Coordinates of N, CA, C and O in Angstrom, one line a residue:
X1473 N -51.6 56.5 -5.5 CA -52.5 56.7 -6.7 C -53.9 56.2 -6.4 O -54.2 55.3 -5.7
X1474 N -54.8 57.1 -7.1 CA -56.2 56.8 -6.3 C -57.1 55.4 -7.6 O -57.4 55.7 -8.8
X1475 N -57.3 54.9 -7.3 CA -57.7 53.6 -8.2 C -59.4 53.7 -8.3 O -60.1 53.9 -7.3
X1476 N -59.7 53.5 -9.7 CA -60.3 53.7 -10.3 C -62.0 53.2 -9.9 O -62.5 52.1 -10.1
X1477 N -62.8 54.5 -9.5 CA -64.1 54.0 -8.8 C -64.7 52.9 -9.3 O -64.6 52.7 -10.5
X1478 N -65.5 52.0 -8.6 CA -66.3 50.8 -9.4 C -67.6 51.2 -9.7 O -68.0 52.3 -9.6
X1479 N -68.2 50.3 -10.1 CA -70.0 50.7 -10.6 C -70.6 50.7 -9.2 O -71.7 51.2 -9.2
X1480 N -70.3 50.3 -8.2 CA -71.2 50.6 -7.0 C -70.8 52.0 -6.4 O -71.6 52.9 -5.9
X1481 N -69.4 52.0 -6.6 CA -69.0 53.6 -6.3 C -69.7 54.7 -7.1 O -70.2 55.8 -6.7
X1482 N -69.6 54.3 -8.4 CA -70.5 55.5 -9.6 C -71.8 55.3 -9.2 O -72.3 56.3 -9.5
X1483 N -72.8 54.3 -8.7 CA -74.3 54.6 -8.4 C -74.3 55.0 -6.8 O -75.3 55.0 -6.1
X1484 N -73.0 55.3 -6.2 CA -73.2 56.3 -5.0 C -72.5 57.0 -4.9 O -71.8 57.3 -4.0
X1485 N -72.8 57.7 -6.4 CA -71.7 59.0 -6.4 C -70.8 59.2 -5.5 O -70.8 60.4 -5.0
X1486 N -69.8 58.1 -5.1 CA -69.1 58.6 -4.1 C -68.2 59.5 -4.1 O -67.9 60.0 -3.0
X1487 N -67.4 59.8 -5.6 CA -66.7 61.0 -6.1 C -66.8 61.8 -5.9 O -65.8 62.5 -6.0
X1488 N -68.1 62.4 -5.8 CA -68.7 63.6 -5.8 C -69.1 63.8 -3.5 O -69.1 64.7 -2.7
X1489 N -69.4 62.6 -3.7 CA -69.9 62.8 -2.0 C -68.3 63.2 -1.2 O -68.0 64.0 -0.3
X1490 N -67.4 62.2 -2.0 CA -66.1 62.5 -0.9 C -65.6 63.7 -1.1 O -64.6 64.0 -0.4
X1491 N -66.1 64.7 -2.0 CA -65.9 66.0 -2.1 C -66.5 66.8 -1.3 O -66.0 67.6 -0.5
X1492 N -67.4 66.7 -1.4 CA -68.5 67.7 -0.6 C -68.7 67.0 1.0 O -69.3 67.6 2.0
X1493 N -68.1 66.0 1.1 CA -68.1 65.6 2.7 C -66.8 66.2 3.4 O -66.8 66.6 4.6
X1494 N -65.8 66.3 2.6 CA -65.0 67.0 3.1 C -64.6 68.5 2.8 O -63.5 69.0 3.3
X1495 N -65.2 69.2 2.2 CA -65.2 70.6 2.2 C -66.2 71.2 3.4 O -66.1 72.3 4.0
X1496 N -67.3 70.1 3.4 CA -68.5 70.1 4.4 C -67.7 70.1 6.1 O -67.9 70.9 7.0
X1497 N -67.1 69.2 6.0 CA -66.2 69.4 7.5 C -64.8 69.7 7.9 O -64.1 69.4 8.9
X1498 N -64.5 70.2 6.7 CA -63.1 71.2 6.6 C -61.9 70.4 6.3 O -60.8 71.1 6.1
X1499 N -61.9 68.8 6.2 CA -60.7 68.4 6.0 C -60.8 66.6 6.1 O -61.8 66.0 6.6
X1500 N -59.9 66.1 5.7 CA -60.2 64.3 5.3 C -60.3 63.7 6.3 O -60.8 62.5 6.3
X1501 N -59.7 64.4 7.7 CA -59.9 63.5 9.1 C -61.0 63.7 9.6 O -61.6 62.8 10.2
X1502 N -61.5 65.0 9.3 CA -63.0 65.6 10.2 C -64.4 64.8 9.4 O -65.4 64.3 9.8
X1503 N -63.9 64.9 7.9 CA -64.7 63.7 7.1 C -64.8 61.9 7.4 O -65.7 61.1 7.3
X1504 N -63.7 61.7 7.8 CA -63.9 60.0 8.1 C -64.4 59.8 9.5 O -65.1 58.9 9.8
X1505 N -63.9 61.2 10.5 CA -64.1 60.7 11.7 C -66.3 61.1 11.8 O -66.9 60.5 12.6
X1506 N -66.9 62.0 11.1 CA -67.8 62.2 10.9 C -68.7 61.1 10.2 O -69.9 61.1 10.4
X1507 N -68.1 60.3 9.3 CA -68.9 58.7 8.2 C -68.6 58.1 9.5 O -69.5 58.3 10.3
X1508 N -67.8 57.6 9.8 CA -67.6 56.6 11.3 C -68.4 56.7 12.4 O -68.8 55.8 13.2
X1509 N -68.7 58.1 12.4 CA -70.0 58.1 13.8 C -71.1 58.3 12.8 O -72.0 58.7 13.5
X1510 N -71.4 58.2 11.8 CA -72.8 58.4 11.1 C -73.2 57.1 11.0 O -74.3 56.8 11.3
X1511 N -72.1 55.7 10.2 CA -72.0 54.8 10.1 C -72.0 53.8 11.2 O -72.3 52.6 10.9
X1512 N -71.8 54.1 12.6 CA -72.1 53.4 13.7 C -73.4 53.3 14.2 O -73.9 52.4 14.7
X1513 N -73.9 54.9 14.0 CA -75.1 55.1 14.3 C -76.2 54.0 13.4 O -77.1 53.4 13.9
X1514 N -75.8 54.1 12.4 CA -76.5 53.5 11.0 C -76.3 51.8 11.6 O -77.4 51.3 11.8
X1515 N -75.5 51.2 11.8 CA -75.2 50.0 12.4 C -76.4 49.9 13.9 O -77.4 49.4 13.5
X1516 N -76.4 50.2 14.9 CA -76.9 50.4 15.8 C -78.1 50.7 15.9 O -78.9 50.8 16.8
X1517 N -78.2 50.9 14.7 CA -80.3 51.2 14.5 C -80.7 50.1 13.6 O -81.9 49.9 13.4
X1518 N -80.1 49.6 13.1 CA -80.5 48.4 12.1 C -81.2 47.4 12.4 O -81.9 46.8 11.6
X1519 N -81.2 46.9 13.7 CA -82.6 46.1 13.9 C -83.6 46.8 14.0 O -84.6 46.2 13.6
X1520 N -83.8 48.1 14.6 CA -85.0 48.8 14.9 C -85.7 49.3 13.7 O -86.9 49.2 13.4
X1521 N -84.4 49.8 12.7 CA -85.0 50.5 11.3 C -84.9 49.7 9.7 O -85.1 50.3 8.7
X1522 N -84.5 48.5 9.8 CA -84.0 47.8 9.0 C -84.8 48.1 7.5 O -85.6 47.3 7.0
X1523 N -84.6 49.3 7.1 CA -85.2 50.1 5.9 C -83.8 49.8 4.8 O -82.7 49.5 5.2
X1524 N -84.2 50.2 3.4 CA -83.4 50.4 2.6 C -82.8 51.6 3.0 O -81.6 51.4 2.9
X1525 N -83.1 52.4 3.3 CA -82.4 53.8 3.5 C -81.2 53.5 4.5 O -80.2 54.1 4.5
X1526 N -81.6 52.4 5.5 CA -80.8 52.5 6.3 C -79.6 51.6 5.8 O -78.5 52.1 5.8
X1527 N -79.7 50.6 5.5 CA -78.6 50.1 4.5 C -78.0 50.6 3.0 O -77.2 49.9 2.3
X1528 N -78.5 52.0 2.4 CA -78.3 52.2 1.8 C -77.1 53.6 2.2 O -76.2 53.9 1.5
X1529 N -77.4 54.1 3.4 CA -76.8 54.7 4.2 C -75.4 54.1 5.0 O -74.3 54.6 5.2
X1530 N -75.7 52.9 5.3 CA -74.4 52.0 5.7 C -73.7 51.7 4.9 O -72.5 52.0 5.0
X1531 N -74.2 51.2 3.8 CA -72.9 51.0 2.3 C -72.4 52.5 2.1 O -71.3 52.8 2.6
X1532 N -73.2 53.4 1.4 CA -72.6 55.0 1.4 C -71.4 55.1 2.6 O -70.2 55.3 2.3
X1533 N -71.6 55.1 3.6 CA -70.5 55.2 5.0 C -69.6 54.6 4.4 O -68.6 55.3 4.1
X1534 N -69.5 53.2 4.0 CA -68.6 52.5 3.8 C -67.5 52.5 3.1 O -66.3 52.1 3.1
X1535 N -68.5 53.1 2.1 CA -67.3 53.5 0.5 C -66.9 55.0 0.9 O -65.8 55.4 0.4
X1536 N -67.5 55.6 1.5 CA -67.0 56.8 1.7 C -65.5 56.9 2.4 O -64.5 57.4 2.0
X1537 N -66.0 56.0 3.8 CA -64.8 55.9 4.9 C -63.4 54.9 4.1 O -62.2 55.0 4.6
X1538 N -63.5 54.1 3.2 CA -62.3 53.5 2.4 C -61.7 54.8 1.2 O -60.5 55.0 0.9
X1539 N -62.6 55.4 0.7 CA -62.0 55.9 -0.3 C -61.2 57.6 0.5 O -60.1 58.1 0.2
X1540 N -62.3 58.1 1.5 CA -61.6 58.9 2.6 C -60.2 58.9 3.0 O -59.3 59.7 2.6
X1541 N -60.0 57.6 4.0 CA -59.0 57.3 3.9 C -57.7 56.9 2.9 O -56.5 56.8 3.3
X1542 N -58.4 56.6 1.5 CA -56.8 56.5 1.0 C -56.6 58.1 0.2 O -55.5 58.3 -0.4
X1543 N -57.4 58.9 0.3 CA -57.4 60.2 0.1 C -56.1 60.6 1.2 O -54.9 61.0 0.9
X1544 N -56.5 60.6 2.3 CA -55.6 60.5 3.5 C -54.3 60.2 3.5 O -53.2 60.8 3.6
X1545 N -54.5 58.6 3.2 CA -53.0 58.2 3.0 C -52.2 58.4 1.5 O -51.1 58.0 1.2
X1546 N -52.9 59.0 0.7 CA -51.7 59.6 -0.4 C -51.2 61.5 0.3 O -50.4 62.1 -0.3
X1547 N -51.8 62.1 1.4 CA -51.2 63.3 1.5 C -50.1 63.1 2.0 O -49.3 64.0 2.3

């Protein structure tokens, strides 16, 4: 059962993103394993770019790649 988004999830529309992230890459594994290399990348630039964008970009990854996956583990 999929449990019920929080207010950080509703101000990064993540409901709506984990939709369109995986129609965008055809399926829930092609979706997590795509936030995981976006999200690493996002890690790995963070001293260089240490912007809001870029940590706004790492949380987004984050909630994406948790709620992805239990997407996953209820099929």
């Amino acid at each position: 059962m999929i449990k019920e988004y929080s207010k950080t999830e509703c101000d990064y529309l993540i409901e709506k993103r984990v939709q369109e992230t995986i129609e965008k890459y055809g399926s829930i594994q092609n979706a997590i394993d795509y936030c995981k290399t976006e999200l690493k990348e996002c890690i790995d630039n963070w001293h260089r770019f240490s912007y809001d964008c870029v940590g706004h970009a790492i949380t987004c990854n984050r909630l994406l790649i948790t709620r992805l996956e239990e997407q996953l583990n209820i099929k």
